[in-house]
Amino acid sequence: MEKHWWQEAVVYQVYPRSFQDTNNDGIGDLNGVTQHLTYIKKLGADVIWLNPIYQSPNDDNGYDIADYQKIMKEFGSMADFDRLLTQAHQMGLKIMMDLVVNHTSDEHQWFVESRKDRSNAYRDYYIWRDPKNDEAPNNWQSAFGGSAWQYDKKTEQYYLHLFSKKQPDLNWDNPNVRHSVFDIMRFWLDKGVDGFRMDVINLISKPEGLPDVKSAGQQNLAANGPHVHDYLKEMNEAVLSHYDVMTVGETPNATTRDAIRYTGFDSHELEMVFQFEHMGLDANDNPEIGKWSTNRVKLTDLKQVMSKWQTDLEGKAWNALYWNNHDQPRVVSRFGNDQAKYRVVSAKMLGATLHFMQGTPYIYQGEELGMTNAKFRTLDQYQDIESLNAYHELVDQKQLVSSQEMLNDLRHSSRDNARTPMQWDESENAGFTQGTPWLAVNTNFKKINAKQAIDDENSVFNFYRKMNQLRRQYDIIVYGDYQLLDPDDDQVWAYTRHFGDQDLLVISNFTQRTVQRWYELSQQSNKVELIGNYADDQNETLRPYECKVYLIQ
C-alpha cells in the first residue's frame, strides 16, 4: 500500500463560533483559534479542520455562504486568517477548510443576479423550475423541514433548496458553476491551505428530471447522483491533483460501495468520506420523526456497521473515523455514560475503540475533555435552525410528539449539544468569553475544562494525547487490517489488527457492569498493554467501561 501523510495524521475539528472569543462579542473568532494552537499541538493533532469562516448571513451558522473569498466579520479579517495559517504552519500544523459548494446563500452575488430575471447570465447557476399544477415542481422535502422548493414571485418560478430556503442549490450541470467553484478552491490552495472537508458533496448531481419521491427522505434520491463522479474527477484533475492536500467528503446515504467509488486508491476523486450509517442507528422508530429520539444504540448494531466499513474498504479505500462533529450530539452522552462516576472511563473507552481502527481519526473540539450534551431545559435555549424547525413541525404542525417528548429528543439529538462553547477553565463562561456567549455554556464547566484536564495525568485529554503519540510510534495502528471478534457479544467490542509480524488486540466493555471475557490473543506471553483506562490489568476481568489495547509481537 502506498503511504500518505493524511493516513497517518490526526485531525482536530474547530467550530470557530464556539472555540474562543477574543473581542468579547460572545462569538468565537480566528484570533481565538490562533491563541490555542499550542493546546492543539500539545494534544498531538496534525491538522485543524475549520468549520466555515466565510462571509455569511448565518442562517445555518456559516453553511450559507455569501462570499467565499471574504472572512465573516464576526470571525475577524483576512489578515487574521493569514496570521493563523502562518503560525499553524510554523508549528507543523496543517489547516483544512470547509468547502460548501452544493449551495450558496441567497445573498451570494450569483443568486442575487440569478433572481433578477430568467435571461440573466447567472440564472442557470441555480436550479429553477416552473410550477406544476400551481404547486412545487416535485414533492421533495428540505432537510430542515417543509418543501425543498421556494417560489419566487418576480420570475414566477421555484428554486431548489435541499436545506434552508436561504441556501439555494447550485446547478453543477452548468460548467460555469464548476469552473467558478474550482477558482474558489485555487484561491485558498494558493494561500497555502492544506485541504478541504466538502459539505454534502455527494448531493451536487441531481437525478435526471427531478422525479417525485415515493417515501420520506428525499436526500436518498439526490445523493450519489448520475454525474457526481464525473464532476469530482474533473475537480481532482483541474485543481486537487496540482497540490499535496487532503480531502474528505461529507456523504449522507453513501454505502461502502459508493465510498470506494469516491475514495478508491485509484479513483482520483477524494481521499476519504464521512459516512453516516453509525450516526443513524439511534434514529426514531417512526421515519416521519426522523433522527429525533432518545434511543440507545445497540452495541451489536454499532459493531456491525463500523466493522463493515473497516472490512469493505480494506486495501481499496480509506476510512475517516469519527464519533463527534458540529452536527452530532456528544459521544460520551450518546454511546457512553456521562454520569460523573463513569464519564471519564467511558470517554476514554470510546476514544480507544475508534482510534485503533484503520482510518484517519477526527477529534471534535471538547471531545478530548469528555464534554457532554448540554441538557437544555427549554426551547428558547436552542439556536440551531434544524432543531427549531423540527420542533415546530413535529409538535405544532403535525402533532406527532408532545412538547415534552420533543424537548427530551432535542436533549439527546440536537446539533446544539456539540456547539456549546469550549470549556477552557473555571472562570465565568468557562473562559470562552467575557461577553454574553452566543449559545449558553454547559453548566458542568467547573468540573470539565481544559485547564483541569491538562494538569491531570489521568484525564481524558492526556489519554487522547497518549493515543496520538502511539499512532506515531506503531505503523500497525495506522495500516493494520481489522477483524471483529464475537460479533454477537452485546456488551464487549473486541477486535484485532494485523500488520507485518505484529497484532493488536483491542477490548472495550460498553456497559457499567463488570464482565469476564477470554481471548486467545490476550493469553500470549509476549503481549504488552499499550494503553488502558484503568491503572492495572485484571486479565479476563473487564470493569465498567474498561478498555485495553495489547500489542503482540
XYZ file of C-alpha atoms in Angstrom:
553
model
C 0.000 0.000 0.000
C 1.266 3.450 -0.899
C 1.550 5.572 2.264
C 0.301 9.163 2.505
C 0.683 11.772 5.231
C -3.074 12.161 5.605
C -3.399 8.493 6.553
C -1.024 8.968 9.471
C -2.493 12.308 10.575
C -4.877 13.107 13.411
C -7.415 15.852 12.639
C -8.780 18.278 15.229
C -12.049 19.945 14.266
C -12.592 23.541 15.370
C -16.046 25.130 15.343
C -14.767 28.729 15.415
C -18.023 30.288 16.671
C -17.705 28.282 19.913
C -13.935 27.905 20.330
C -12.548 31.147 21.793
C -13.806 34.720 21.749
C -11.007 37.330 21.927
C -13.006 40.564 21.452
C -15.820 39.744 23.922
C -18.721 39.970 21.497
C -19.794 36.479 22.634
C -18.743 34.820 19.356
C -15.539 32.845 18.838
C -13.089 34.204 16.264
C -9.960 33.375 14.272
C -7.657 35.037 16.779
C -9.144 32.664 19.344
C -8.023 29.703 17.236
C -4.523 31.194 16.897
C -4.424 31.691 20.674
C -4.907 27.942 21.263
C -2.601 26.464 18.597
C -0.206 25.328 21.357
C -3.106 23.469 23.026
C -3.941 21.626 19.781
C -0.253 20.862 19.212
C 0.086 19.569 22.774
C -2.831 17.206 22.174
C -0.886 15.711 19.289
C -3.114 16.668 16.362
C -1.584 17.331 12.933
C -4.408 19.003 11.013
C -7.017 21.582 12.065
C -10.326 21.437 10.205
C -12.088 24.796 10.452
C -15.851 24.947 10.049
C -16.875 27.713 7.584
C -15.345 31.108 8.255
C -16.579 32.846 5.073
C -18.875 35.851 4.882
C -22.387 34.645 5.651
C -25.748 35.922 6.925
C -25.611 32.936 9.306
C -28.964 31.380 8.572
C -27.262 27.991 9.086
C -24.199 29.087 11.089
C -21.963 29.827 8.126
C -23.074 26.987 5.850
C -24.905 29.645 3.816
C -22.045 31.478 2.142
C -22.436 34.952 0.668
C -18.782 35.415 -0.352
C -16.246 32.566 -0.494
C -13.259 34.922 -0.575
C -14.101 37.103 2.414
C -13.953 36.314 6.124
C -17.120 36.565 8.241
C -16.861 39.873 10.109
C -17.612 38.261 13.480
C -14.617 35.954 12.972
C -12.143 38.706 12.057
C -10.307 39.644 8.876
C -8.293 38.002 6.119
C -5.177 39.297 7.898
C -6.277 37.325 10.986
C -6.676 34.222 8.826
C -3.272 34.688 7.190
C -1.683 35.005 10.625
C -3.435 31.836 11.822
C -2.254 29.927 8.752
C 1.329 31.181 9.094
C 1.568 30.383 12.808
C -0.030 26.955 12.351
C 2.463 26.087 9.602
C 5.364 27.306 11.731
C 4.249 24.837 14.419
C 3.906 21.964 11.954
C 0.096 22.101 11.951
C -1.931 21.990 8.748
C -5.213 23.838 8.096
C -8.157 22.233 6.300
C -11.041 24.454 5.163
C -14.727 23.645 4.894
C -15.826 23.791 1.253
C -19.594 24.324 0.942
C -20.492 24.164 -2.734
C -23.720 22.186 -3.007
C -25.444 25.507 -2.259
C -24.706 29.153 -1.553
C -26.518 31.790 0.470
C -29.418 33.539 -1.249
C -27.367 36.687 -0.535
C -24.451 35.493 -2.703
C -23.941 37.742 -5.738
C -24.541 34.796 -8.089
C -28.018 34.251 -6.647
C -28.826 37.958 -6.436
C -28.148 38.082 -10.201
C -29.881 34.767 -10.907
C -33.057 36.082 -9.289
C -33.251 39.266 -11.390
C -34.835 37.734 -14.486
C -34.979 34.498 -16.451
C -32.465 35.660 -19.055
C -29.776 36.717 -16.563
C -26.311 35.244 -17.209
C -26.393 33.681 -13.704
C -29.914 32.233 -13.980
C -28.545 28.800 -14.797
C -26.159 28.837 -11.807
C -29.145 27.565 -9.770
C -31.973 25.076 -10.266
C -35.107 26.945 -11.345
C -38.318 25.197 -12.443
C -41.842 26.148 -13.496
C -44.727 25.346 -11.133
C -46.501 22.030 -11.681
C -50.298 22.387 -11.434
C -49.762 25.628 -9.485
C -47.655 23.690 -6.945
C -43.955 22.989 -6.361
C -42.194 21.141 -9.219
C -41.956 17.923 -7.153
C -42.607 16.591 -3.638
C -39.062 16.840 -2.289
C -38.690 17.916 1.339
C -35.930 20.118 2.731
C -33.563 18.530 5.263
C -34.676 21.327 7.621
C -38.407 20.618 7.145
C -41.021 21.787 4.660
C -40.789 21.813 0.870
C -37.390 21.873 -0.850
C -38.791 24.480 -3.271
C -39.241 28.222 -2.791
C -41.493 30.242 -5.089
C -40.103 33.475 -6.489
C -42.923 35.884 -7.382
C -40.820 38.117 -9.585
C -39.781 35.466 -12.113
C -42.724 33.110 -11.418
C -40.537 30.054 -10.913
C -39.384 27.920 -7.984
C -35.765 27.382 -6.950
C -34.481 24.213 -5.273
C -33.027 24.264 -1.753
C -32.259 20.884 -0.157
C -31.583 22.751 3.102
C -32.855 26.180 4.239
C -34.705 28.408 1.762
C -31.753 30.777 2.223
C -29.466 28.028 0.821
C -30.341 27.657 -2.893
C -28.699 24.649 -4.566
C -26.119 25.294 -7.259
C -26.616 23.741 -10.697
C -23.478 21.646 -11.139
C -24.612 20.572 -14.602
C -23.589 24.082 -15.702
C -19.834 24.012 -16.489
C -19.562 27.704 -15.483
C -20.609 26.741 -11.948
C -17.920 24.080 -11.784
C -15.232 26.450 -13.087
C -16.303 29.123 -10.584
C -16.009 26.600 -7.748
C -12.588 25.478 -8.972
C -11.443 29.123 -8.949
C -12.551 29.451 -5.301
C -10.603 26.307 -4.410
C -7.456 27.607 -6.114
C -7.780 30.914 -4.235
C -7.469 29.101 -0.883
C -4.960 26.485 -2.001
C -2.692 29.201 -3.392
C -2.833 30.844 0.041
C -1.417 27.603 1.408
C -4.342 25.757 2.979
C -3.783 22.010 3.228
C -7.102 20.566 2.143
C -10.875 20.637 2.188
C -13.711 18.986 4.028
C -16.503 19.078 1.437
C -20.005 19.660 2.744
C -22.700 17.226 1.424
C -20.568 16.810 -1.681
C -22.448 13.739 -2.911
C -25.628 15.818 -3.390
C -24.199 18.022 -6.174
C -25.540 15.957 -9.087
C -29.342 15.816 -9.076
C -31.259 12.918 -10.693
C -32.437 13.433 -14.272
C -35.888 15.031 -14.452
C -36.072 15.594 -10.665
C -38.744 12.885 -10.133
C -41.101 12.731 -7.126
C -40.022 10.536 -4.225
C -42.157 7.579 -3.230
C -41.315 7.763 0.507
C -39.864 10.033 3.200
C -36.262 11.246 2.891
C -35.650 12.860 -0.491
C -31.908 13.134 0.132
C -31.645 9.446 -0.756
C -32.725 10.483 -4.231
C -30.388 13.461 -4.504
C -27.410 11.539 -3.084
C -24.801 9.908 -5.349
C -26.419 11.339 -8.498
C -25.737 10.456 -12.129
C -22.761 12.791 -12.761
C -21.246 13.164 -9.280
C -18.181 11.052 -10.118
C -17.611 12.929 -13.393
C -17.665 16.241 -11.518
C -15.334 15.076 -8.738
C -12.870 13.583 -11.241
C -12.948 16.907 -13.102
C -12.330 18.763 -9.809
C -9.432 16.460 -8.987
C -7.856 16.806 -12.422
C -8.384 20.585 -12.665
C -7.444 21.501 -9.096
C -6.655 18.928 -6.412
C -4.046 16.915 -8.317
C -1.866 20.050 -8.511
C -1.474 20.351 -4.708
C -0.400 17.991 -1.917
C -3.603 18.226 0.085
C -6.122 16.063 1.910
C -9.828 15.887 1.104
C -12.755 14.392 2.974
C -16.255 14.428 1.546
C -19.383 14.510 3.669
C -21.594 11.873 2.018
C -25.016 11.190 3.558
C -26.675 7.993 2.311
C -23.406 6.600 0.931
C -22.773 2.853 1.125
C -19.342 1.232 1.331
C -19.613 0.573 -2.412
C -20.260 4.298 -3.015
C -17.322 5.199 -0.757
C -14.948 3.009 -2.756
C -16.021 4.848 -5.912
C -15.372 8.222 -4.247
C -12.154 7.359 -2.440
C -10.672 4.261 -4.039
C -6.882 4.467 -4.169
C -7.139 4.610 -7.983
C -10.379 6.627 -8.300
C -8.785 10.126 -8.458
C -11.666 11.830 -6.661
C -11.405 12.236 -2.855
C -9.163 10.772 -0.151
C -11.886 9.721 2.292
C -15.540 10.303 3.134
C -17.597 10.803 6.262
C -20.269 8.108 6.262
C -23.417 8.350 8.393
C -24.537 4.774 8.912
C -23.379 4.610 12.528
C -24.901 8.044 13.177
C -28.377 6.849 12.135
C -28.573 3.857 14.466
C -30.432 5.697 17.231
C -32.965 7.376 14.916
C -36.654 7.335 15.797
C -38.578 4.143 15.074
C -41.085 6.349 13.234
C -39.427 7.509 9.963
C -41.691 10.591 9.888
C -39.970 11.798 13.076
C -36.532 11.040 11.646
C -33.431 11.424 13.806
C -35.259 12.786 16.856
C -35.293 10.183 19.625
C -33.870 9.162 22.986
C -32.918 5.691 21.729
C -29.730 3.991 22.880
C -27.692 2.328 20.167
C -27.407 -1.447 20.386
C -23.732 -2.390 20.567
C -24.189 -5.284 18.143
C -25.566 -2.837 15.547
C -22.738 -0.344 16.116
C -20.077 -3.057 15.781
C -21.691 -4.467 12.661
C -21.795 -1.098 10.856
C -18.299 0.070 11.835
C -16.760 -3.342 11.110
C -18.422 -3.467 7.686
C -16.773 -0.132 6.815
C -13.427 -1.467 8.029
C -13.523 -4.731 6.082
C -15.225 -3.493 2.890
C -12.714 -0.647 2.410
C -9.640 -2.706 3.390
C -6.980 -2.404 0.673
C -9.331 -0.424 -1.588
C -10.043 2.918 0.108
C -9.513 4.821 3.361
C -11.823 5.395 6.331
C -12.471 8.682 8.137
C -13.043 7.793 11.797
C -15.311 10.000 13.892
C -17.745 9.889 16.811
C -18.436 13.619 17.006
C -18.736 16.745 14.937
C -20.682 20.013 14.867
C -23.784 18.162 13.591
C -23.845 15.323 16.134
C -24.540 15.154 19.875
C -21.650 14.487 22.264
C -20.487 10.887 22.050
C -19.964 10.338 25.784
C -23.658 11.203 26.300
C -24.750 9.200 23.281
C -22.746 5.948 23.187
C -21.064 6.181 26.599
C -22.167 7.276 30.065
C -21.966 10.948 31.053
C -22.779 10.378 34.744
C -19.944 11.654 36.964
C -18.977 8.126 38.074
C -18.391 6.802 34.544
C -17.856 9.833 32.282
C -14.033 9.752 32.219
C -13.633 5.976 31.786
C -16.348 5.757 29.147
C -14.966 8.752 27.204
C -11.536 7.079 27.136
C -13.053 3.738 26.135
C -14.896 5.327 23.200
C -11.739 7.156 22.117
C -9.655 3.981 22.096
C -12.315 1.910 20.326
C -12.299 4.395 17.454
C -8.651 5.460 17.274
C -7.252 1.937 16.997
C -9.287 1.158 13.861
C -7.907 1.692 10.367
C -8.503 5.230 9.107
C -7.756 8.859 9.881
C -9.229 9.856 13.275
C -11.091 13.142 13.737
C -11.366 14.714 17.201
C -14.086 17.338 17.625
C -13.298 20.217 19.994
C -14.107 19.232 23.583
C -14.270 15.503 22.804
C -10.753 15.252 24.244
C -12.152 16.672 27.509
C -15.146 14.343 27.632
C -17.551 17.271 27.143
C -21.202 16.217 27.428
C -24.567 17.102 25.918
C -25.927 20.451 27.075
C -29.199 19.121 28.524
C -31.029 22.409 27.847
C -34.421 22.519 29.586
C -36.404 24.939 27.393
C -36.833 25.574 23.676
C -35.615 29.170 23.889
C -32.141 27.926 24.855
C -31.683 26.381 21.375
C -30.278 28.302 18.400
C -29.956 25.567 15.754
C -32.242 26.034 12.731
C -32.679 22.258 12.301
C -33.731 21.766 15.938
C -36.142 24.723 15.997
C -37.749 23.827 12.652
C -38.160 20.199 13.749
C -39.845 21.246 16.989
C -42.372 23.471 15.192
C -43.036 20.861 12.501
C -43.367 17.791 14.748
C -45.020 19.413 17.783
C -47.009 22.409 16.494
C -47.885 21.454 12.911
C -48.061 17.655 12.689
C -48.622 16.982 16.412
C -46.636 13.749 16.124
C -44.957 14.219 19.512
C -45.698 16.179 22.666
C -43.687 19.241 23.628
C -42.020 17.361 26.493
C -41.104 14.373 24.305
C -39.551 16.688 21.722
C -37.524 18.536 24.360
C -36.234 15.138 25.537
C -35.356 14.278 21.926
C -33.522 17.615 21.493
C -31.516 16.970 24.668
C -30.422 13.706 23.089
C -30.060 14.604 19.398
C -29.801 18.370 18.801
C -26.769 19.751 17.000
C -26.544 22.456 19.670
C -25.225 19.787 22.065
C -21.953 19.959 20.135
C -21.974 23.725 19.719
C -21.909 24.950 23.329
C -18.751 26.981 23.960
C -15.439 25.230 24.536
C -14.756 24.777 28.259
C -11.318 26.257 28.888
C -11.273 26.889 32.628
C -13.385 27.510 35.754
C -13.790 31.264 35.226
C -17.025 32.880 34.058
C -18.389 31.400 30.797
C -15.688 28.699 31.055
C -13.070 31.179 29.815
C -14.729 31.304 26.384
C -15.758 34.976 26.550
C -16.104 37.916 28.902
C -19.199 38.923 26.940
C -22.538 37.111 26.644
C -21.927 33.817 24.802
C -23.976 33.324 21.614
C -25.070 29.925 22.984
C -25.224 29.037 26.670
C -22.160 27.380 28.217
C -22.720 23.861 29.578
C -23.310 24.185 33.325
C -20.733 21.478 34.154
C -17.741 23.596 33.034
C -16.298 23.924 36.541
C -15.727 20.151 36.608
C -14.977 19.623 32.896
C -12.439 22.051 31.413
C -9.110 22.124 29.612
C -7.108 23.754 32.412
C -8.028 20.987 34.839
C -7.570 18.244 32.206
C -4.064 19.253 31.108
C -2.805 19.114 34.707
C -4.421 15.726 35.481
C -2.350 12.837 34.136
C -5.445 10.586 34.272
C -7.669 12.966 32.286
C -9.410 12.206 29.016
C -7.143 14.840 27.406
C -3.952 13.026 28.406
C -5.405 9.684 27.316
C -6.105 11.128 23.831
C -2.642 12.653 23.833
C -1.102 9.248 24.549
C -3.162 7.621 21.757
C -1.863 10.229 19.317
C 1.727 9.527 20.418
C 1.226 5.765 19.949
C -0.079 6.376 16.436
C 3.288 7.918 15.536
C 5.209 5.012 17.054
C 3.420 1.996 15.589
C 2.605 1.518 11.899
C 0.143 -1.228 12.824
C -2.203 1.393 14.325
C -2.357 3.221 11.001
C -2.022 0.434 8.447
C -3.009 -2.849 10.097
C -6.045 -4.738 8.792
C -9.109 -5.223 11.001
C -11.001 -8.261 12.240
C -14.034 -8.221 14.534
C -14.222 -10.829 17.320
C -17.549 -12.136 18.703
C -19.977 -10.040 16.604
C -22.962 -11.180 18.729
C -21.486 -10.054 22.058
C -23.820 -7.234 23.148
C -21.558 -5.983 25.973
C -17.987 -6.070 24.672
C -16.470 -4.892 21.401
C -13.224 -6.723 20.704
C -11.221 -6.648 17.500
C -7.731 -7.391 16.219
C -5.415 -5.562 13.840
C -2.614 -7.304 11.970
C 0.416 -5.794 10.182
C 3.727 -7.470 9.353
C 4.672 -9.650 12.339
C 2.533 -7.723 14.841
C -1.015 -7.999 16.153
C -3.113 -5.566 18.163
C -5.975 -6.693 20.362
C -8.497 -4.001 21.351
C -11.105 -4.852 24.015
C -13.849 -2.435 25.123
C -16.599 -3.013 27.685
C -19.567 -0.838 26.660
C -21.512 -1.467 29.900
C -21.376 -0.337 33.513
C -21.218 -3.992 34.612
C -18.093 -5.992 35.380
C -17.844 -8.864 32.885
C -15.456 -11.736 32.192
C -14.058 -12.256 28.684
C -11.362 -14.638 27.470
C -9.477 -14.028 24.208
C -6.817 -16.290 22.839
C -4.506 -13.429 21.855
C -4.655 -11.893 25.343
C -3.166 -15.110 26.787
C 0.092 -14.673 24.829
C 3.173 -14.216 26.997
C 4.722 -11.737 24.514
C 1.922 -9.167 24.845
C 2.365 -5.586 26.035
C -0.512 -3.349 27.136
C -0.059 -0.189 25.050
C -2.858 1.727 26.741
C -5.800 1.152 29.053
C -8.237 3.266 31.047
C -7.686 1.564 34.419
C -4.440 1.713 36.420
C -3.947 -2.089 36.460
C -4.795 -5.023 34.191
C -7.009 -7.741 35.676
C -6.706 -10.017 32.634
C -10.105 -11.630 31.881
C -11.983 -9.236 34.159
C -13.363 -6.143 32.447
C -14.587 -3.431 34.802
C -17.275 -0.869 33.828
C -16.354 0.788 30.511
C -12.874 -0.735 30.664
C -10.785 -0.750 27.515
C -7.326 -2.120 26.882
C -5.095 -2.347 23.856
C -2.454 -5.060 23.636
C 0.445 -5.266 21.199
C 1.544 -8.825 20.435
C 4.946 -9.102 18.770
